[in-house]
mmCIF file of N, CA and C in Angstrom:
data_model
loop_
_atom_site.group_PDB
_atom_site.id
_atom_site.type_symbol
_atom_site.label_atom_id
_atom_site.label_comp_id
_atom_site.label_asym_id
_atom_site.label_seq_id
_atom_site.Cartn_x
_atom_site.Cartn_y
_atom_site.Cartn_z
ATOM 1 N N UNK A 155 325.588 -79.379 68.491
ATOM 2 C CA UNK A 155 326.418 -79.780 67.376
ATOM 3 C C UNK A 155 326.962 -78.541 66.679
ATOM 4 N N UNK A 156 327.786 -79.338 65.564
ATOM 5 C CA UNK A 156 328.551 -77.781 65.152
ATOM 6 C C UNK A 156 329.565 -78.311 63.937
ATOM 7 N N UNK A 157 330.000 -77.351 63.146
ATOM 8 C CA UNK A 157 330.440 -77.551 62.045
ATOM 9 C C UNK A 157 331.629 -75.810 61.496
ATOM 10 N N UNK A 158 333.096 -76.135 61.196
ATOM 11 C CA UNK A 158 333.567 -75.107 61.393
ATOM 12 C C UNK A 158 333.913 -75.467 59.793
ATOM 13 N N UNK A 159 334.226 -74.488 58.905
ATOM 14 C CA UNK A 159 335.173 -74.470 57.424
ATOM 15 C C UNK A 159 334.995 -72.954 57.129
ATOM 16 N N UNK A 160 336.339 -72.887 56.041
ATOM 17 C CA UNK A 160 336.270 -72.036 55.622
ATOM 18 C C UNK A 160 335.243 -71.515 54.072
ATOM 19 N N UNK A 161 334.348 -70.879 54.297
ATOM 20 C CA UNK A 161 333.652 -70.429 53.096
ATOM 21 C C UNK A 161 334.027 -69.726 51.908
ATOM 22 N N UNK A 162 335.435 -69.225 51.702
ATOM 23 C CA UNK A 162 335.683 -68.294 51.044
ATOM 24 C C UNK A 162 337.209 -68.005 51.285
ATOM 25 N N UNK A 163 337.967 -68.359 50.619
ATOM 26 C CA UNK A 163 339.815 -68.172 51.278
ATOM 27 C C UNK A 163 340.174 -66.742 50.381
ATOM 28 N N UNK A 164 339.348 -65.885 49.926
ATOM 29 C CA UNK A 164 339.821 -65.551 48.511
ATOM 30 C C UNK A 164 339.204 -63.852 49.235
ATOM 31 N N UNK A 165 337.771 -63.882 49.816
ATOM 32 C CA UNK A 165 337.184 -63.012 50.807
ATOM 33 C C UNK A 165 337.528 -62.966 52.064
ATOM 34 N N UNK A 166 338.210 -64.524 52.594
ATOM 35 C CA UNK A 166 338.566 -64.575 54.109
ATOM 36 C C UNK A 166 337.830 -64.919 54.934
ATOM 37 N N UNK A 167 336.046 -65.559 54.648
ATOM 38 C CA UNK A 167 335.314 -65.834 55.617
ATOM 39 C C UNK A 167 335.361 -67.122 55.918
ATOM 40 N N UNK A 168 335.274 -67.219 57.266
ATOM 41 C CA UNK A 168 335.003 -68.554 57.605
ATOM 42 C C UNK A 168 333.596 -69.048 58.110
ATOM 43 N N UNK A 169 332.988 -70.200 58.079
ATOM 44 C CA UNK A 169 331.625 -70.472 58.150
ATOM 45 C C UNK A 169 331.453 -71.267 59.488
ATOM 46 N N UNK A 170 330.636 -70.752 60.500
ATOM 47 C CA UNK A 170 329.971 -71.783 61.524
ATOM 48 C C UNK A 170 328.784 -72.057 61.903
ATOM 49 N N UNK A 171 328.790 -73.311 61.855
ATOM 50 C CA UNK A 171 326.997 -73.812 61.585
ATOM 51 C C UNK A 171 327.027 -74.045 63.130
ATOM 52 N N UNK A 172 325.797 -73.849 63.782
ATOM 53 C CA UNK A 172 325.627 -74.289 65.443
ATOM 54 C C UNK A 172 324.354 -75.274 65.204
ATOM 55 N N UNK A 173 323.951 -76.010 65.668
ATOM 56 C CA UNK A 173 322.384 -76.741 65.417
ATOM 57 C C UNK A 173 322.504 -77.606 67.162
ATOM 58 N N UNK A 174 321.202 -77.319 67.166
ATOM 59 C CA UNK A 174 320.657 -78.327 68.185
ATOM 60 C C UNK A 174 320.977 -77.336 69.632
ATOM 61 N N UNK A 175 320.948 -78.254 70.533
ATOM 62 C CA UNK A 175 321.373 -77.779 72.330
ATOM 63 C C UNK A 175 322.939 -77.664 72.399
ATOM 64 N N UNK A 176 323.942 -76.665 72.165
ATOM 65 C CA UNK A 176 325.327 -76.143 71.737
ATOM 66 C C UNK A 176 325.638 -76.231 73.285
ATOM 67 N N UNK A 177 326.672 -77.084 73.585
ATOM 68 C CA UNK A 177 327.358 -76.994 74.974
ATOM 69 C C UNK A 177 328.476 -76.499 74.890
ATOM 70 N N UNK A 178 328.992 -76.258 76.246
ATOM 71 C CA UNK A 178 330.517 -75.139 76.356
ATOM 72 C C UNK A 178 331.033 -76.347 75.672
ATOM 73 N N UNK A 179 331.160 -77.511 75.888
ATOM 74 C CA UNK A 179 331.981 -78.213 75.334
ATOM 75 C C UNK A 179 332.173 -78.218 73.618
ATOM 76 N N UNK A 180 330.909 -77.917 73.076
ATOM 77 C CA UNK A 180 330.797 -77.646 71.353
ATOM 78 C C UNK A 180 331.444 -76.587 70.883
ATOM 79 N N UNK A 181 330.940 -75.675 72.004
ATOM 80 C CA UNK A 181 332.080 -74.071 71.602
ATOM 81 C C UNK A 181 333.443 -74.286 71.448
ATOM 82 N N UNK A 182 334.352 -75.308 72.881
ATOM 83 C CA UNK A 182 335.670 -75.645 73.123
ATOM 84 C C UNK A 182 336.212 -76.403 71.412
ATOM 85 N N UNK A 183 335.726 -77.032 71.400
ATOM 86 C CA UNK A 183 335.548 -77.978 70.528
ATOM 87 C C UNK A 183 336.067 -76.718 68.753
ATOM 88 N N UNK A 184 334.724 -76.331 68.991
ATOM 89 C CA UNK A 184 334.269 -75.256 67.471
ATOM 90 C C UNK A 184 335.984 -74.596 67.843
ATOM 91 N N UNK A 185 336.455 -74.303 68.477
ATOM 92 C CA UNK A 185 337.133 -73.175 68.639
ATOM 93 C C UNK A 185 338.648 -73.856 68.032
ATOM 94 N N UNK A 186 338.708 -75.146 68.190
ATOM 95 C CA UNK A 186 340.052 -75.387 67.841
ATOM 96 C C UNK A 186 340.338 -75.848 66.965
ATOM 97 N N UNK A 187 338.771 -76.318 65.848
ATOM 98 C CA UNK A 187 339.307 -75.998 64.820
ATOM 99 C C UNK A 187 339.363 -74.509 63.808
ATOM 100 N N UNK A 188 338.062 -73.853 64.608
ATOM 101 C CA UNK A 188 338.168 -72.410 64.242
ATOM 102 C C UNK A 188 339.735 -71.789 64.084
ATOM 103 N N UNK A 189 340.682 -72.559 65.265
ATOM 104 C CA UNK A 189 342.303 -71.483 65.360
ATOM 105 C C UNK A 189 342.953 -72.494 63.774
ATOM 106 N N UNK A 190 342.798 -73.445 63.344
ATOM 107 C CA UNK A 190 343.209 -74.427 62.317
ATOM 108 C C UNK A 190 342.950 -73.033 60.713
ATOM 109 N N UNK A 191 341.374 -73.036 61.032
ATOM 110 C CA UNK A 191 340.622 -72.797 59.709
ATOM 111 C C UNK A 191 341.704 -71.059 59.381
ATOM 112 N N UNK A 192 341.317 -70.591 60.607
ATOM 113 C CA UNK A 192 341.430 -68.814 60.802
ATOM 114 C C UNK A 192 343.475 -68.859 60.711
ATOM 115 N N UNK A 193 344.595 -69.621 60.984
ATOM 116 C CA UNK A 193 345.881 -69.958 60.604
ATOM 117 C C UNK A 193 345.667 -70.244 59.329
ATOM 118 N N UNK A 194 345.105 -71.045 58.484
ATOM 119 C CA UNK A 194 345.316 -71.620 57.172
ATOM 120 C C UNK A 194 344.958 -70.448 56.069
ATOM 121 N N UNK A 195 344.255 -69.190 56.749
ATOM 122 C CA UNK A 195 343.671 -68.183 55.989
ATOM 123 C C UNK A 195 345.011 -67.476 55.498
ATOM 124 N N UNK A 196 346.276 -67.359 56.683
ATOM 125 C CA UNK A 196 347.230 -66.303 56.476
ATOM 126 C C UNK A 196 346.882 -65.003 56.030
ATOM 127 N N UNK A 197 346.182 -64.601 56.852
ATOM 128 C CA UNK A 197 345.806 -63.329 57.507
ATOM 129 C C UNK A 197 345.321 -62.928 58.637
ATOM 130 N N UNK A 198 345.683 -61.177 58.818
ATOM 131 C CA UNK A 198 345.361 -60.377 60.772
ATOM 132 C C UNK A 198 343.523 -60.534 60.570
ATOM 133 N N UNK A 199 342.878 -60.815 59.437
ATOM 134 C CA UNK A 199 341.352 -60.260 59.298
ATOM 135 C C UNK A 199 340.675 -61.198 58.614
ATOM 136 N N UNK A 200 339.657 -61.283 59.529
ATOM 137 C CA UNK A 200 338.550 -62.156 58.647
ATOM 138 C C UNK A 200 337.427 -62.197 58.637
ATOM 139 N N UNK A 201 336.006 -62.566 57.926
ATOM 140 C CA UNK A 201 334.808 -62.450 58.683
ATOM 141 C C UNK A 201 334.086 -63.594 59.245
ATOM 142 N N UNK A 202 333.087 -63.575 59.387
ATOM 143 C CA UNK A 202 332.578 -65.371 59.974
ATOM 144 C C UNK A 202 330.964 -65.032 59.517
ATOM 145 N N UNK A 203 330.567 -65.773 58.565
ATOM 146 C CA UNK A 203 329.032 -66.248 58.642
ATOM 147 C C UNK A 203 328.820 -67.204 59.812
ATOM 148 N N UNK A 204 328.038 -67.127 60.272
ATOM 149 C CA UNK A 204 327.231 -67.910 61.607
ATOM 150 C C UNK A 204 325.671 -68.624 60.908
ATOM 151 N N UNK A 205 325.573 -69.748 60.644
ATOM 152 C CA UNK A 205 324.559 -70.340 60.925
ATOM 153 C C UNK A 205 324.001 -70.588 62.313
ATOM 154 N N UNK A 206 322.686 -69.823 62.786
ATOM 155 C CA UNK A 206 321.889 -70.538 64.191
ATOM 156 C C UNK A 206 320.622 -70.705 63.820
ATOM 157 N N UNK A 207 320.321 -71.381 62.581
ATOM 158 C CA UNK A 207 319.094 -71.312 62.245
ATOM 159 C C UNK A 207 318.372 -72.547 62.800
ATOM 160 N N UNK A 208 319.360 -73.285 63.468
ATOM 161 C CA UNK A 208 318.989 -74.801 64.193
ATOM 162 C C UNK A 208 319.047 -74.795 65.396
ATOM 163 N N UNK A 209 319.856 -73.674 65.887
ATOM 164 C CA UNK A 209 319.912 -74.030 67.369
ATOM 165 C C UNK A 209 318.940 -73.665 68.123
ATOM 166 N N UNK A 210 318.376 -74.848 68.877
ATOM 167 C CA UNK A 210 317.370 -74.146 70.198
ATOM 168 C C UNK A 210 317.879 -73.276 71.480
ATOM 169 N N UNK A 211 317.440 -72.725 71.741
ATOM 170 C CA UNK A 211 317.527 -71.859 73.115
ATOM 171 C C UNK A 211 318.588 -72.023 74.150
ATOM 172 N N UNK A 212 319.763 -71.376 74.132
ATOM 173 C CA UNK A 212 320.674 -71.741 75.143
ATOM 174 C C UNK A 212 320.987 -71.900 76.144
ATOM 175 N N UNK A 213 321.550 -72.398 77.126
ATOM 176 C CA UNK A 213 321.549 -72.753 78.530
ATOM 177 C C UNK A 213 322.388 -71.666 78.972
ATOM 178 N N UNK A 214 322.457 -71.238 80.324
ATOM 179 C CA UNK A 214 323.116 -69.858 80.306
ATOM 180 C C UNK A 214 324.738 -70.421 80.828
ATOM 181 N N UNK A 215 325.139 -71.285 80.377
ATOM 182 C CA UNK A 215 326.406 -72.075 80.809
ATOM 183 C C UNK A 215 327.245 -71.673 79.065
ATOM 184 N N UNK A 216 326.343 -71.742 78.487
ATOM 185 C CA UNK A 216 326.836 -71.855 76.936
ATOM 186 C C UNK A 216 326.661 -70.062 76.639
ATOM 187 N N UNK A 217 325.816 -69.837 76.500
ATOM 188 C CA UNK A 217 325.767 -68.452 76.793
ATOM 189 C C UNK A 217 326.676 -67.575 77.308
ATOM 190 N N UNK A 218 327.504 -67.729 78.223
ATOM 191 C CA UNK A 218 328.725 -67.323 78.956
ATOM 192 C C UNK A 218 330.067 -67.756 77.939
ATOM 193 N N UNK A 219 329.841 -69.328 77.684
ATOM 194 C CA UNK A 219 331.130 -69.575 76.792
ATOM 195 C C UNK A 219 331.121 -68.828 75.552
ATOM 196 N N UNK A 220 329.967 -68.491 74.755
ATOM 197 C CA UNK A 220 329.683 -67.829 73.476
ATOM 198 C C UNK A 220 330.656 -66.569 73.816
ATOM 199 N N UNK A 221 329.910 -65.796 74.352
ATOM 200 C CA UNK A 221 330.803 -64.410 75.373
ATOM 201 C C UNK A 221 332.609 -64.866 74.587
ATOM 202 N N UNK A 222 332.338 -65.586 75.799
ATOM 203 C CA UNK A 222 334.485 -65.606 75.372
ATOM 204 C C UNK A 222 335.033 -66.105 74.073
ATOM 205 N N UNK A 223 333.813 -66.759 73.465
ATOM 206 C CA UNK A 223 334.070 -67.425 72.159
ATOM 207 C C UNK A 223 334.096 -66.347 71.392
ATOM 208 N N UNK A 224 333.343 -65.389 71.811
ATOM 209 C CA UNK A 224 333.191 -63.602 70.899
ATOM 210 C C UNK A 224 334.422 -62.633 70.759
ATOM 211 N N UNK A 225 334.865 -62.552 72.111
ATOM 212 C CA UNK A 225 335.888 -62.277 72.575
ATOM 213 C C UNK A 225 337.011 -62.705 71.770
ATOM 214 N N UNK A 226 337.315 -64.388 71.812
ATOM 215 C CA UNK A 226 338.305 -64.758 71.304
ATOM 216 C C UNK A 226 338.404 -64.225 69.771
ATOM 217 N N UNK A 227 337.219 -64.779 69.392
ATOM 218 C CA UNK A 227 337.606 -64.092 67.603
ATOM 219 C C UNK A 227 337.933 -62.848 66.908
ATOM 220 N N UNK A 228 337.608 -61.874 67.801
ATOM 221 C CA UNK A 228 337.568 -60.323 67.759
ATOM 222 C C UNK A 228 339.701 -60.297 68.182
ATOM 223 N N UNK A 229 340.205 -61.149 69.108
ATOM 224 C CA UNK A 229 341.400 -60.707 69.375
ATOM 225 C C UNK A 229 341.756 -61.797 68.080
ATOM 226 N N UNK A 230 341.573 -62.519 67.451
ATOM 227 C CA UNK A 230 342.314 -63.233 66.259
ATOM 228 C C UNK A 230 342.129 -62.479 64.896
ATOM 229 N N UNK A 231 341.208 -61.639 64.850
ATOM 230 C CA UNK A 231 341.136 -60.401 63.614
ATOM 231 C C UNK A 231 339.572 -60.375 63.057
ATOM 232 N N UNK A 232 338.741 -61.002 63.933
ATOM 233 C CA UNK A 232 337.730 -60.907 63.134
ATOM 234 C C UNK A 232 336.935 -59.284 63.278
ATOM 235 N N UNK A 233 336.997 -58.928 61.869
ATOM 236 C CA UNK A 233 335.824 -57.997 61.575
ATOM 237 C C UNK A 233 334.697 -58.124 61.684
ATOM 238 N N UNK A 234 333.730 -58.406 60.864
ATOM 239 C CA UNK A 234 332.486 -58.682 60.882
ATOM 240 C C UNK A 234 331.884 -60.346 61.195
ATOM 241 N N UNK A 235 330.588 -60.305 61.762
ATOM 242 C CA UNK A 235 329.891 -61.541 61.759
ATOM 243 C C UNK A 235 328.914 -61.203 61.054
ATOM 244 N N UNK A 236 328.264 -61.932 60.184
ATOM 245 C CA UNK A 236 326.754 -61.759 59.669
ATOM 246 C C UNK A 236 326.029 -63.391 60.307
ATOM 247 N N UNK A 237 325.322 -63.192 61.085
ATOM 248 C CA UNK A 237 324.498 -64.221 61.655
ATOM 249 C C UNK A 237 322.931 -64.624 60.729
ATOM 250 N N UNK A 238 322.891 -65.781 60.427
ATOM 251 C CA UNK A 238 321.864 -65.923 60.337
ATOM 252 C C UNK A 238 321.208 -66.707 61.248
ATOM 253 N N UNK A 239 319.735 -66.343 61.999
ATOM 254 C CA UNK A 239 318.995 -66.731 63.391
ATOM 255 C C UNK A 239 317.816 -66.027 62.843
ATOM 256 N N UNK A 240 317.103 -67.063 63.310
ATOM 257 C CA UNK A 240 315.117 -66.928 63.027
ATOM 258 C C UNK A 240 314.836 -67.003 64.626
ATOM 259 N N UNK A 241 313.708 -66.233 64.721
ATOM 260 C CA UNK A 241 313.236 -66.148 66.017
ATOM 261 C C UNK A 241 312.934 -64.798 67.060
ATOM 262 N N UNK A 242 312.706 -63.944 67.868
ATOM 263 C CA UNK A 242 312.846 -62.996 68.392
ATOM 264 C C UNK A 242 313.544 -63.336 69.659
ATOM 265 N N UNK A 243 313.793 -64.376 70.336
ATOM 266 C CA UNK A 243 314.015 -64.608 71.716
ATOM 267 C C UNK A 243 315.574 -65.274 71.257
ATOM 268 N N UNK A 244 315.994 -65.622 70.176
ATOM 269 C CA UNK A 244 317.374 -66.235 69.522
ATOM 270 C C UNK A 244 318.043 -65.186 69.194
ATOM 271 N N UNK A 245 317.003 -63.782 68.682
ATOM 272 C CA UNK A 245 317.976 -62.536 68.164
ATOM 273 C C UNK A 245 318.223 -61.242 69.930
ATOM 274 N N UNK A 246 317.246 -61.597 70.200
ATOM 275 C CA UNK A 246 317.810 -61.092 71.655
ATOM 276 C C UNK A 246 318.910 -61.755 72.403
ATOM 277 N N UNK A 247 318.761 -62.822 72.764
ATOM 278 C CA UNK A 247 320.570 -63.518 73.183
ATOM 279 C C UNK A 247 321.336 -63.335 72.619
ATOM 280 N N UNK A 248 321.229 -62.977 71.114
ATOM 281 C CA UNK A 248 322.727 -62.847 70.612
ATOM 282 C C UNK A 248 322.936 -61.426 70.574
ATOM 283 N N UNK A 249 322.026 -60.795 70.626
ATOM 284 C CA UNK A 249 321.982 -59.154 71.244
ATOM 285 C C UNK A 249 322.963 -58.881 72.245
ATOM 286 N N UNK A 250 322.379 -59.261 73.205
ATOM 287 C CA UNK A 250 322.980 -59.271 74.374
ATOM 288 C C UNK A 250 324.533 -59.930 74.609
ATOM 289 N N UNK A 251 324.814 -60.985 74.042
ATOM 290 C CA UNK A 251 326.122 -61.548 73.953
ATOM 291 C C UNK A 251 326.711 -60.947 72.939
ATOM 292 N N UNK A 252 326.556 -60.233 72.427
ATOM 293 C CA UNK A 252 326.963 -59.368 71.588
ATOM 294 C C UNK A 252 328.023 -58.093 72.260
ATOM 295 N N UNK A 253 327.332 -57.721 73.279
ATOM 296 C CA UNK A 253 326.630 -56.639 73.856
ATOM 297 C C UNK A 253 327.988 -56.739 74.906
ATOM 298 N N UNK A 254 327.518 -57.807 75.633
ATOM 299 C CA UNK A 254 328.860 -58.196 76.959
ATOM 300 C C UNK A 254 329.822 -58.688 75.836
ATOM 301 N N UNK A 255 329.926 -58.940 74.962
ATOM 302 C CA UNK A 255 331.464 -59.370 74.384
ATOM 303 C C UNK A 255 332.493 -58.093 73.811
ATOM 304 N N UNK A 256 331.529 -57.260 73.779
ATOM 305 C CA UNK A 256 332.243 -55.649 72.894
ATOM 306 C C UNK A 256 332.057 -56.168 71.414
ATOM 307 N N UNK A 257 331.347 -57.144 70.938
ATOM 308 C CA UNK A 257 331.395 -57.202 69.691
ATOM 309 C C UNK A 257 330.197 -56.235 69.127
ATOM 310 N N UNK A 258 331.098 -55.146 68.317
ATOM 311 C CA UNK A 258 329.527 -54.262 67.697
ATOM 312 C C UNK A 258 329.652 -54.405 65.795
ATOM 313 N N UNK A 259 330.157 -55.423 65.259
ATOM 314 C CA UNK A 259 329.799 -56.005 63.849
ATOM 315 C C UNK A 259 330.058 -57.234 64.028
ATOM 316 N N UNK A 260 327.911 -57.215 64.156
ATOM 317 C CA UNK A 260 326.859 -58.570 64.131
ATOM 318 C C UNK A 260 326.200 -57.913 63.927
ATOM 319 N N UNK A 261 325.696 -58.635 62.815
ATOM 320 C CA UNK A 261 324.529 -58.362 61.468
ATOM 321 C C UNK A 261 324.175 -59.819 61.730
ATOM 322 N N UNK A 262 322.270 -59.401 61.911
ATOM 323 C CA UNK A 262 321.552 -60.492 61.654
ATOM 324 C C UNK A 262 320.707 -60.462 60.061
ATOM 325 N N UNK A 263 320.336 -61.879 59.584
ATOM 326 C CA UNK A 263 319.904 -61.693 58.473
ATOM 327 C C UNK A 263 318.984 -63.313 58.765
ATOM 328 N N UNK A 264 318.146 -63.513 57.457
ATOM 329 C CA UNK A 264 317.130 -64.061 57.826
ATOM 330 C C UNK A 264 317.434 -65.603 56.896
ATOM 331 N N UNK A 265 318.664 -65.370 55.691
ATOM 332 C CA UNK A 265 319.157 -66.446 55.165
ATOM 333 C C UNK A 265 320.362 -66.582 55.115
ATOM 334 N N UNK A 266 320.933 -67.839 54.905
ATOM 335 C CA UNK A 266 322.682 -67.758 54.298
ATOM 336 C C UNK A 266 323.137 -66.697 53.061
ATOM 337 N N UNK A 267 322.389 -66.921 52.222
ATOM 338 C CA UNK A 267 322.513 -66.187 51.237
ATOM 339 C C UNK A 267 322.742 -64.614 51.476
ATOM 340 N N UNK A 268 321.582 -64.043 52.376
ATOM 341 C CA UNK A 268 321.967 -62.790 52.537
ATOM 342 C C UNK A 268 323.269 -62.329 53.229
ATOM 343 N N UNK A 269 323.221 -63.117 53.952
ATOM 344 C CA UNK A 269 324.404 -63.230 55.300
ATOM 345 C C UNK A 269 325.743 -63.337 53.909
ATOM 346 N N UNK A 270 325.962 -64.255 52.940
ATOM 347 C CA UNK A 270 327.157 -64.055 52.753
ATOM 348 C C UNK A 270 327.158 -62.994 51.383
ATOM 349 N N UNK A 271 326.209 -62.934 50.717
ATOM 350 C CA UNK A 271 326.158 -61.684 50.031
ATOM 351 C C UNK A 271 326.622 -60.220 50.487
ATOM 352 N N UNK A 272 326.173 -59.841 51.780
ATOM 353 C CA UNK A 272 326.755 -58.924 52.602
ATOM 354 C C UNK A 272 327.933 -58.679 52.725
ATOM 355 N N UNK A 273 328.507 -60.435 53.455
ATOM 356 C CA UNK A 273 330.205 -59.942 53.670
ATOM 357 C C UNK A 273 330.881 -60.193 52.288
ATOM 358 N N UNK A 274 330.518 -60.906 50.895
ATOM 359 C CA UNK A 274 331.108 -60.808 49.976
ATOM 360 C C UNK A 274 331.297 -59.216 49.445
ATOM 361 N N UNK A 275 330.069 -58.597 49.870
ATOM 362 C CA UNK A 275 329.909 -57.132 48.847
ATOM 363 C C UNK A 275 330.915 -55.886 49.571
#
């Protein structure tokens, strides 16, 4: 499951919640209204809080789509991600998809709060 809005039109962030078993199809899905939210901003730059504080363990089918889902946002202007993800085996996958996407601003944090305190400051 999944949930896309904008958090902040004023800072530019937009918010995505992931929860549960996330299929390529949730990413496809997340992504078109992500191009809606990230157009309505009218701007080259933006950041994204990430909620994964729900999602269980990914299938490596989704894992691959994340990749291009990383990809994609980095060529639409995104600057920073601040992720929030509990777990050691949740912060290593996104390590790593991190890693193969060329995305190198992802910041993990342990609440929402910190996560958007960060990209507000």
């Amino acid at each position: 499951m999944w949930n896309v809005q904008v958090e902040d039109r004023i800072k530019k962030i937009i918010a995505i919640q992931w929860s549960g078993k996330v299929t390529p199809e949730d990413i496809e899905a997340a992504n078109t209204k992500l191009d809606k939210e990230i157009t309505s901003l009218h701007t080259n730059e933006f950041d994204v809080i990430v909620d994964m504080v729900d999602v269980s363990v990914m299938i490596p089918e989704s894992q691959k789509k994340l990749v291009d889902h990383q990809q994609w946002l980095l060529q639409k202007g995104m600057k920073r991600a601040a992720v929030v993800v509990n777990g050691t085996i949740a912060k290593l996958q996104l390590k790593r998809t991190a890693r193969e996407s060329s995305h190198q601003n992802e910041y993990h944090f342990e609440t929402y709060e910190e996560a958007l305190t960060f990209l507000k400051g």
